[in-house]
CSV table of C-alpha atoms (C1' of nucleotides) in Angstrom, one decimal:
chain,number,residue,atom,x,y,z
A,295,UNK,CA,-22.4,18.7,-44.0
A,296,UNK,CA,-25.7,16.3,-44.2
A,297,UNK,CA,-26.3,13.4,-41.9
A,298,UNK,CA,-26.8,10.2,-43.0
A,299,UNK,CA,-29.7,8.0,-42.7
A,300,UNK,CA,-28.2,6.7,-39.6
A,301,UNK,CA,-28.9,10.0,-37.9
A,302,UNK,CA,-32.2,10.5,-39.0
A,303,UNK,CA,-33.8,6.8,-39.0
A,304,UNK,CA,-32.6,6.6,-35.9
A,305,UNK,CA,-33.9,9.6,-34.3
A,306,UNK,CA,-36.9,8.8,-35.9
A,307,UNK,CA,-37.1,5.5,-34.3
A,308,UNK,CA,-35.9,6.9,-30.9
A,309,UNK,CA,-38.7,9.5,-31.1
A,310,UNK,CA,-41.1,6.9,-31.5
A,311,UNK,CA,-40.3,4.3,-28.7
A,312,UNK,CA,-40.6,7.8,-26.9
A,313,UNK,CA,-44.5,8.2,-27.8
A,314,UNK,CA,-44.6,4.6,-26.7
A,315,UNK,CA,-42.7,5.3,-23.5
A,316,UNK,CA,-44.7,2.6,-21.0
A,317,UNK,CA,-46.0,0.5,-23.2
A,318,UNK,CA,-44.0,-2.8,-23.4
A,319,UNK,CA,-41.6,-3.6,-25.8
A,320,UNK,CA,-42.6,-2.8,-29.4
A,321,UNK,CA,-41.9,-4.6,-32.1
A,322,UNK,CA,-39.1,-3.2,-34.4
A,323,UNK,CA,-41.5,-3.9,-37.0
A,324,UNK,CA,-44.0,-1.6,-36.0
A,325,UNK,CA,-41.8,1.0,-35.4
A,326,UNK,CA,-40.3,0.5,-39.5
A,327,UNK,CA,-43.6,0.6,-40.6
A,328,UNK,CA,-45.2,4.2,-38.6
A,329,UNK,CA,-41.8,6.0,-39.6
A,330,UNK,CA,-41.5,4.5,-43.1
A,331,UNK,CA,-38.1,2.7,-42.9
A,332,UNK,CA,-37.1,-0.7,-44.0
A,333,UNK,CA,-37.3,-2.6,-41.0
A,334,UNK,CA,-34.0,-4.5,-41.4
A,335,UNK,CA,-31.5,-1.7,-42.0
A,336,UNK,CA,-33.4,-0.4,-39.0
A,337,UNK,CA,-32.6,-3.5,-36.8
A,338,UNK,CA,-29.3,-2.7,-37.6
A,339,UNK,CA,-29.4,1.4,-36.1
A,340,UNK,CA,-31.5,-0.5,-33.4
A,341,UNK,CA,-28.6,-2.6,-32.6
A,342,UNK,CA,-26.2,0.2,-32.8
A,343,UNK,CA,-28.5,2.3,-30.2
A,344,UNK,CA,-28.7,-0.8,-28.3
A,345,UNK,CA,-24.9,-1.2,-27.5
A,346,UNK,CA,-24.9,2.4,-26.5
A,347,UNK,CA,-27.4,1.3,-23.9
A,348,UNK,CA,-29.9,3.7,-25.3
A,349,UNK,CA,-32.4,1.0,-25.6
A,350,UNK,CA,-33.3,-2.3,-24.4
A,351,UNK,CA,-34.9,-5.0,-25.5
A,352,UNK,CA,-36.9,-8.2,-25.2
A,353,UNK,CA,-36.4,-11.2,-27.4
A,354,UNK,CA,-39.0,-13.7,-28.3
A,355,UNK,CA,-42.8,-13.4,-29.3
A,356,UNK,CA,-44.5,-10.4,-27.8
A,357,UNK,CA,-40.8,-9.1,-27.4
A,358,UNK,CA,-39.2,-5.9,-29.2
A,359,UNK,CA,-37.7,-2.5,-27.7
A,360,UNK,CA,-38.2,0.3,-25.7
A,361,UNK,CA,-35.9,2.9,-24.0
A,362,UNK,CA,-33.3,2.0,-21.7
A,363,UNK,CA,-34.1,5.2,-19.9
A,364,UNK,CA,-36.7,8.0,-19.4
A,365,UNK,CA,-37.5,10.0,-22.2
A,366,UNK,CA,-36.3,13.1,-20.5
A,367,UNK,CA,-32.7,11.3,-19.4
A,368,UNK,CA,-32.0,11.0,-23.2
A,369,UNK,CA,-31.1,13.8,-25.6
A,370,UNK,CA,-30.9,14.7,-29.3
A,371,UNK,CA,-27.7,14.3,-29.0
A,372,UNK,CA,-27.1,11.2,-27.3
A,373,UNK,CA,-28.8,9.3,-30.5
A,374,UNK,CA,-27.0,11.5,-33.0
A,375,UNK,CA,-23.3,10.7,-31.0
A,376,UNK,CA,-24.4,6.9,-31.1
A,377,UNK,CA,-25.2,6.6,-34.6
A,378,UNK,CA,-23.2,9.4,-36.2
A,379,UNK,CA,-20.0,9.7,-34.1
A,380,UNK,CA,-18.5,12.1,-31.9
A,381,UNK,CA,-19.4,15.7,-32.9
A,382,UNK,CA,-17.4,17.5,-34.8
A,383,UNK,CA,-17.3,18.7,-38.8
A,384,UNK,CA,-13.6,18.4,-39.1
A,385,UNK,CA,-11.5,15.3,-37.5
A,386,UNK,CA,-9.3,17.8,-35.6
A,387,UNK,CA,-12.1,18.8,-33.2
A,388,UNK,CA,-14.0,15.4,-32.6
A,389,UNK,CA,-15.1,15.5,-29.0
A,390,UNK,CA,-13.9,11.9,-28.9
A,391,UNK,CA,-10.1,11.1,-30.0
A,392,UNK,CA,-9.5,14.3,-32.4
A,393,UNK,CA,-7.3,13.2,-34.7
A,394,UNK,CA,-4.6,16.3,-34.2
A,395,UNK,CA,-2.9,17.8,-37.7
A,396,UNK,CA,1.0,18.2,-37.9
A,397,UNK,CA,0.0,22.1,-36.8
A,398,UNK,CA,-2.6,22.0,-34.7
A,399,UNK,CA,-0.8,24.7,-32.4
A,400,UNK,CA,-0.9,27.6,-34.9
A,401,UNK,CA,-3.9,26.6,-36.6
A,402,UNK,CA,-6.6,29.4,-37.1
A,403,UNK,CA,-8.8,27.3,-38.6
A,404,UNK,CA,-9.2,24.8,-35.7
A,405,UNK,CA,-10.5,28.0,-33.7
A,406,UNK,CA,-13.6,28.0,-36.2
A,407,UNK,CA,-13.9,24.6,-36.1
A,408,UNK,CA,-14.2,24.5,-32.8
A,409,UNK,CA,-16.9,27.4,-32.2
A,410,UNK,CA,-18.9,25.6,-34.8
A,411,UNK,CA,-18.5,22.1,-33.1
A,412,UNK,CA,-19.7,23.7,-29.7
A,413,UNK,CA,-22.5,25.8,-31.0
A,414,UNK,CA,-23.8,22.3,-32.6
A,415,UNK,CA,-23.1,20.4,-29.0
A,416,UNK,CA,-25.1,23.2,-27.2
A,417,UNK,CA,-28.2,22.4,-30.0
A,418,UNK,CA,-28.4,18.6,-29.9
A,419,UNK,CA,-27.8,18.3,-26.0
A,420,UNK,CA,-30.1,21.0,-25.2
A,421,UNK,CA,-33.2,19.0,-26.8
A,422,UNK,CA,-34.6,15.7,-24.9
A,423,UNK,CA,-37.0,13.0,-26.1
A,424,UNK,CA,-39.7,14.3,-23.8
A,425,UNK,CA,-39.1,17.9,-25.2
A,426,UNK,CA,-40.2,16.3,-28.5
A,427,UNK,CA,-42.9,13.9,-26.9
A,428,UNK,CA,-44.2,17.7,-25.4
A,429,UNK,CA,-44.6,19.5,-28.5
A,430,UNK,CA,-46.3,16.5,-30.2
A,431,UNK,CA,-49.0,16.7,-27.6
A,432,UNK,CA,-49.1,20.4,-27.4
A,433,UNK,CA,-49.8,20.2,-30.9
A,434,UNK,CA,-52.5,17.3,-31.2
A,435,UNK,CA,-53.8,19.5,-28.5
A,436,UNK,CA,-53.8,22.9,-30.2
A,437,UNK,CA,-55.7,20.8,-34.1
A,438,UNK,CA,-58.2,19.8,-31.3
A,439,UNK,CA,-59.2,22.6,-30.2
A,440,UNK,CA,-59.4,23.8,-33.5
A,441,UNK,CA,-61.9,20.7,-34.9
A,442,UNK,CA,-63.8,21.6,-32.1
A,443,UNK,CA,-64.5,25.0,-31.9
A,444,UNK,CA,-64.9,25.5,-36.1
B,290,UNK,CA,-21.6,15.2,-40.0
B,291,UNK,CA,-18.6,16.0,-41.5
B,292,UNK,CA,-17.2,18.6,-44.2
B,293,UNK,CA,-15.5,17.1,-47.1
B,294,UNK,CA,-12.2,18.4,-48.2
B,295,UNK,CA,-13.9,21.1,-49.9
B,296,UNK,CA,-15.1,23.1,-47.1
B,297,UNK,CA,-11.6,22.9,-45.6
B,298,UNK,CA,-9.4,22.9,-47.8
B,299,UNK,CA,-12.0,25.9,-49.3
B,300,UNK,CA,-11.4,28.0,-45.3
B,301,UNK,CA,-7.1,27.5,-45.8
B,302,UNK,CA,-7.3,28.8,-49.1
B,303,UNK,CA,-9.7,32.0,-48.6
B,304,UNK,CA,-8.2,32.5,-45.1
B,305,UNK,CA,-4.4,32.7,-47.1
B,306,UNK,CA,-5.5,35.4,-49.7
B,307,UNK,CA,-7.1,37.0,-47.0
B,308,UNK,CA,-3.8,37.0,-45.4
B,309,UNK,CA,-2.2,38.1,-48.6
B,310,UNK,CA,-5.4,40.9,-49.0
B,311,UNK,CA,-4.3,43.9,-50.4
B,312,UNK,CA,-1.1,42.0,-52.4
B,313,UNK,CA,-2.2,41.6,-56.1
B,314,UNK,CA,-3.1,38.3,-57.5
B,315,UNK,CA,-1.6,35.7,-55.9
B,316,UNK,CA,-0.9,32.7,-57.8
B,317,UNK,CA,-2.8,29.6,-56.9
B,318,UNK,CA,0.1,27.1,-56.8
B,319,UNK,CA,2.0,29.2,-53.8
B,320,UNK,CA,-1.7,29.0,-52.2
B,321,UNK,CA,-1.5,24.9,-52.7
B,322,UNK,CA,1.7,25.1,-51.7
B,323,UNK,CA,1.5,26.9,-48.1
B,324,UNK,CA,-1.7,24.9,-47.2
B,325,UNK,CA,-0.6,21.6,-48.3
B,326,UNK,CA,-3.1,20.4,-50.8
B,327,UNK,CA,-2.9,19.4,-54.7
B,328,UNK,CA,-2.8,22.7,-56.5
B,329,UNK,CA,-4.8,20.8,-59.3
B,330,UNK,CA,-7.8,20.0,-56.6
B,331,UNK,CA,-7.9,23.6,-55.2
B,332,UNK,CA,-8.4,25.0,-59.0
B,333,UNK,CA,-11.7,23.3,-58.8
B,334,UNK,CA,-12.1,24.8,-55.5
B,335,UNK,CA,-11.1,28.0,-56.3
B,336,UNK,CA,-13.2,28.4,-59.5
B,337,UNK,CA,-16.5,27.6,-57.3
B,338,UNK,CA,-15.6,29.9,-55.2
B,339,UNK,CA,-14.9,32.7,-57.8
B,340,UNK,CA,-18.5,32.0,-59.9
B,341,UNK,CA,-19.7,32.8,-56.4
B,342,UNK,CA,-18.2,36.3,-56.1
B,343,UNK,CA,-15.7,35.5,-53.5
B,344,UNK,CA,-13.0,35.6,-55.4
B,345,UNK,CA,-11.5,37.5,-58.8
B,346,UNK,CA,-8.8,36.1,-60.6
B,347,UNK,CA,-6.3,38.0,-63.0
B,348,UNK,CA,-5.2,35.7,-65.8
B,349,UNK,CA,-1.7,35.1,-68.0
B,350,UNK,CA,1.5,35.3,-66.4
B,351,UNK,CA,1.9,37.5,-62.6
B,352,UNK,CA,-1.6,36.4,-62.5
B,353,UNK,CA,-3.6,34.9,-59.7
B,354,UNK,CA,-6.5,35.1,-57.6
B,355,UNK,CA,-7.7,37.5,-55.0
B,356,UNK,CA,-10.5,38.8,-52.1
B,357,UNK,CA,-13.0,39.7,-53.9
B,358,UNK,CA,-14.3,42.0,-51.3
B,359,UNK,CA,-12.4,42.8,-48.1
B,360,UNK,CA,-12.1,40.5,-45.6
B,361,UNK,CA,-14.5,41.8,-42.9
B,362,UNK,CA,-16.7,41.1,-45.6
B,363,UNK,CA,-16.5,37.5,-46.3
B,364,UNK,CA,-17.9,35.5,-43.4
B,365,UNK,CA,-16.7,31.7,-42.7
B,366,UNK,CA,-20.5,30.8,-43.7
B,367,UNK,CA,-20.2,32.4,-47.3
B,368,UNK,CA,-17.4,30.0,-47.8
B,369,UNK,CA,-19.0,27.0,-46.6
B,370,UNK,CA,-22.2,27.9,-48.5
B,371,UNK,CA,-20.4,28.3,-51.6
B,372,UNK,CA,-18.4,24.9,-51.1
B,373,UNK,CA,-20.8,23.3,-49.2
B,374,UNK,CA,-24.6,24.2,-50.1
B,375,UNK,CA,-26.8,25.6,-48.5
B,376,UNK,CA,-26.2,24.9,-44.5
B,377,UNK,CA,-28.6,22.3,-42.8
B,378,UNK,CA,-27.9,18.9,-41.9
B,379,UNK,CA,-31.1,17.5,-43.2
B,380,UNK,CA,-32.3,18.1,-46.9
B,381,UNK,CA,-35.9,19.6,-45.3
B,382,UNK,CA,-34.7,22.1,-43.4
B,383,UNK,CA,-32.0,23.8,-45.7
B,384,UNK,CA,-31.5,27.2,-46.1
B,385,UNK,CA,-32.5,27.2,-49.8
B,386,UNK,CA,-34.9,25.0,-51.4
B,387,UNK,CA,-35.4,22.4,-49.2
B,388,UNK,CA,-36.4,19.4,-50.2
B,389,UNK,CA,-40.1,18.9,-47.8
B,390,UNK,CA,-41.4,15.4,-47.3
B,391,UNK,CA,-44.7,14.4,-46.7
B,392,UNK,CA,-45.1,15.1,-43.4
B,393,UNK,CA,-43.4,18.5,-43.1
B,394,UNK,CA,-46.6,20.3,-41.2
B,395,UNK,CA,-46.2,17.6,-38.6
B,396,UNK,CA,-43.3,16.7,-38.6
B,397,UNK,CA,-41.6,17.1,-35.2
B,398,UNK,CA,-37.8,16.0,-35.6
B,399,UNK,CA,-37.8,18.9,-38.1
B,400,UNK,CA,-38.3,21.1,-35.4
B,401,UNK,CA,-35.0,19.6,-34.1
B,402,UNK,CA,-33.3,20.2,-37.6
B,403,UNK,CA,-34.0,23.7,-37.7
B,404,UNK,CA,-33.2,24.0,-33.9
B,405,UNK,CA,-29.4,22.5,-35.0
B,406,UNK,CA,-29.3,24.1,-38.3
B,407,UNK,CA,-30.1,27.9,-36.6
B,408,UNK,CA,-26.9,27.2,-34.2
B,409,UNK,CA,-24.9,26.5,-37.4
B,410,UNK,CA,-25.6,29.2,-39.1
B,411,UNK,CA,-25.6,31.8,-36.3
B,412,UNK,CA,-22.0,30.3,-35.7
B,413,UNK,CA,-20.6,30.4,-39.2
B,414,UNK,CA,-22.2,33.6,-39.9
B,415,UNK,CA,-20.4,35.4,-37.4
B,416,UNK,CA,-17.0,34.9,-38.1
B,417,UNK,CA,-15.2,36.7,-40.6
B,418,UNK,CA,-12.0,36.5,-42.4
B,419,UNK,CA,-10.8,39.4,-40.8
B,420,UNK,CA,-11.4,37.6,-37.5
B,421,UNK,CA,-8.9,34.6,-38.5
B,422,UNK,CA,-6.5,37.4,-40.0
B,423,UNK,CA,-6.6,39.0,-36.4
B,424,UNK,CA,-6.4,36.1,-34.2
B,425,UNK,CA,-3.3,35.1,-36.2
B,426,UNK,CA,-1.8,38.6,-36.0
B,427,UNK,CA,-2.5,38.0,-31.9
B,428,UNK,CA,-1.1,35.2,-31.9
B,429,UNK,CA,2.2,36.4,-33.7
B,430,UNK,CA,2.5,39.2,-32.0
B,431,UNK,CA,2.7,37.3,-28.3
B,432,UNK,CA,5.5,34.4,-29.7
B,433,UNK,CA,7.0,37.5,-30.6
B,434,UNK,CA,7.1,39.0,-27.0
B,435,UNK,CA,7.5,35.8,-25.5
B,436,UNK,CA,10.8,35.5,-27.6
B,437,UNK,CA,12.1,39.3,-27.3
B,438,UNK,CA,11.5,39.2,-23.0
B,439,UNK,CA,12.8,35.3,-22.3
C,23,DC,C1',-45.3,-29.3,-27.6
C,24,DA,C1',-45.7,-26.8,-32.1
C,25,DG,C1',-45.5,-22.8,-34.3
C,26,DA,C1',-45.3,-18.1,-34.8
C,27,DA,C1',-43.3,-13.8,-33.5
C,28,DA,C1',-39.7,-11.5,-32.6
C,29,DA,C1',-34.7,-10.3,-31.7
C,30,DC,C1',-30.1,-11.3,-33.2
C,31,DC,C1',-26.3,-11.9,-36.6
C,32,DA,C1',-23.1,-12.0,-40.9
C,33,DA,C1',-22.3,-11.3,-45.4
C,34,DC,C1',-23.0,-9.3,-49.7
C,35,DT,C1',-24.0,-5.5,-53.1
C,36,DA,C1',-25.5,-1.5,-56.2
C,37,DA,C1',-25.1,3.2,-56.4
C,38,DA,C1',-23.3,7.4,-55.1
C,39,DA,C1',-19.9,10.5,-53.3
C,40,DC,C1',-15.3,11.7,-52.6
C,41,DG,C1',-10.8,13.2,-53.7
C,42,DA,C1',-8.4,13.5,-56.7
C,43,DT,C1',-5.5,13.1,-61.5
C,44,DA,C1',-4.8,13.9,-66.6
C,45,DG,C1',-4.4,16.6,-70.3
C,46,DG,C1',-4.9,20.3,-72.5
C,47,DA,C1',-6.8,25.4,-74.3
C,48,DA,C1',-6.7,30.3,-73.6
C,49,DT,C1',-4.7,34.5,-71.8
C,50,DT,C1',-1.1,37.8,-70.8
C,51,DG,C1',3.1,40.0,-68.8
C,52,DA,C1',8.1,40.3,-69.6
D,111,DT,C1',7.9,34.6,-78.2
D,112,DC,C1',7.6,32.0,-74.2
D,113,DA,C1',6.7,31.1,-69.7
D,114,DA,C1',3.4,31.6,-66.2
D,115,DT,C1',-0.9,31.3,-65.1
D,116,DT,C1',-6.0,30.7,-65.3
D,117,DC,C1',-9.6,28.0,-67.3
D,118,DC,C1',-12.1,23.8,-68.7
D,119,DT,C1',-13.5,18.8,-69.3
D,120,DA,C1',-13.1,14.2,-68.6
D,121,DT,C1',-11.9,10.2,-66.2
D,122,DC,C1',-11.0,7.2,-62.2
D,123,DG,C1',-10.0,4.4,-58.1
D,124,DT,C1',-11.6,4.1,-53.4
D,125,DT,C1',-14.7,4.5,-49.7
D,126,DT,C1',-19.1,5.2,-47.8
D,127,DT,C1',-23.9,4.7,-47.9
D,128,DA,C1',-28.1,2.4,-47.8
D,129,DG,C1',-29.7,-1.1,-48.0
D,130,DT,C1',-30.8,-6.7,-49.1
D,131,DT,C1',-30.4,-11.6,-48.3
D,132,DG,C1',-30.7,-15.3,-45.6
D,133,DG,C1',-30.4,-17.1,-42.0
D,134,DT,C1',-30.1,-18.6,-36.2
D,135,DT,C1',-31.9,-18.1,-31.6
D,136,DT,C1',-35.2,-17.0,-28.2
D,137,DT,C1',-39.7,-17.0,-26.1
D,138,DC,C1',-44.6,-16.5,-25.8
D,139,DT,C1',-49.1,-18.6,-26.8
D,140,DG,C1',-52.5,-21.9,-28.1
DNA sequence: CAGAAAACCAACTAAAACGATAGGAATTGA
DNA sequence: TCAATTCCTATCGTTTTAGTTGGTTTTCTG
């Protein structure tokens, strides 16, 4: 029940173009480097995010990525369905194409899979990139306040 | 973000000698047999889940394994936790003895983890055996009815 | 225009995890 | 005694993971 290092790099990376929300393109390699990921397995989670038109990007010198839309128009679980796959911790209930058992009808356990699956959806789509971006301020915020006033 | 076999395969079996509760030891290959799956694979599953106090066995001949507490008792979590590990789809943020990076007092996405590991748990933690037992009864009980008025 | 910076792309690979299987030893009821 | 059953250890083929290698193409800048 882990995610891979698809999920996280890539929310990690996501998280990042976020906090540079306006700026230009950055380069992927810049990204690699402040997260601490090797900057061509990333290009390929890039790409990946990049298909699902999560990101775009500009090619050449001066070129790199940034996010295809507002930081508040993406969620948690928009990177995690691009990169992971459709929700779910047992084929039978994948949002996308379930792959339905022989006795799916009668089965109890698809019930629990299910609640499970939904109680995860509610998490990851409930959380934007901006809601992150927010408590990253509020917190350089709140270790200023405290350098200052000490 | 999936479970392996052992998580589900784990659920069948509990959830059939929680049908079975209150039957003596039930021997493991009718188990294997009614859920489908390799009765040599589930011994391994089993045996975790008895050195976790789930489940007591009675050896030798007319032996077999059993609840070993009722099935109101044992939630759908316990099982998963004994199969599983500790819930948490991140090794930072698990339940027990997580693993902390670095950058755990800053770290943001961890916020996220915990936000997505919470929904887990509350969801697995509320289900019981006795749940699935009753939702099965339910749903006997209205084929039956369906059959008796057609 | 040259060269550097960057995205794009395809193929390969070592290591780990998964999902078993094999083969037996120990226990116990009939 | 013997058949049923739990208990235990080891092995193994396949798939997935987490990269690495080695490029090609595009585009900005000096």
């Amino acid at each position: 029940m882990k995610l891979t290092t698809k999920g996280r790099y890539g929310l990690s990376a996501m998280f990042d173009l976020a906090v540079n929300y306006g700026k230009g393109p950055i380069p992927l390699k810049s990204v690699a480097d402040r997260q601490g990921i090797s900057e061509h397995y990333l290009e390929q989670l890039i790409m990946i995010l990049r298909k699902a038109g999560l990101v775009k990007s500009v090619r050449g010198a001066q070129g790199g990525y940034m996010l295809a839309k507002k930081p508040s128009e993406i969620t948690v679980g928009d990177v995690l369905r691009a990169l992971e796959g459709p929700i779910g911790l047992v084929d039978c209930v994948l949002e996308q194409d379930p792959v339905e058992c022989e006795k799916a009808e009668t089965c109890i356990m698809k019930l629990v899979w299910e609640k499970i699956r939904d109680s995860i959806i509610q998490a990851v789509d409930s959380i934007t990139l901006q809601d992150m971006c927010n408590e990253a301020e509020r917190r350089k915020a709140s270790a200023h306040n405290y350098m200052y006033y000490i």
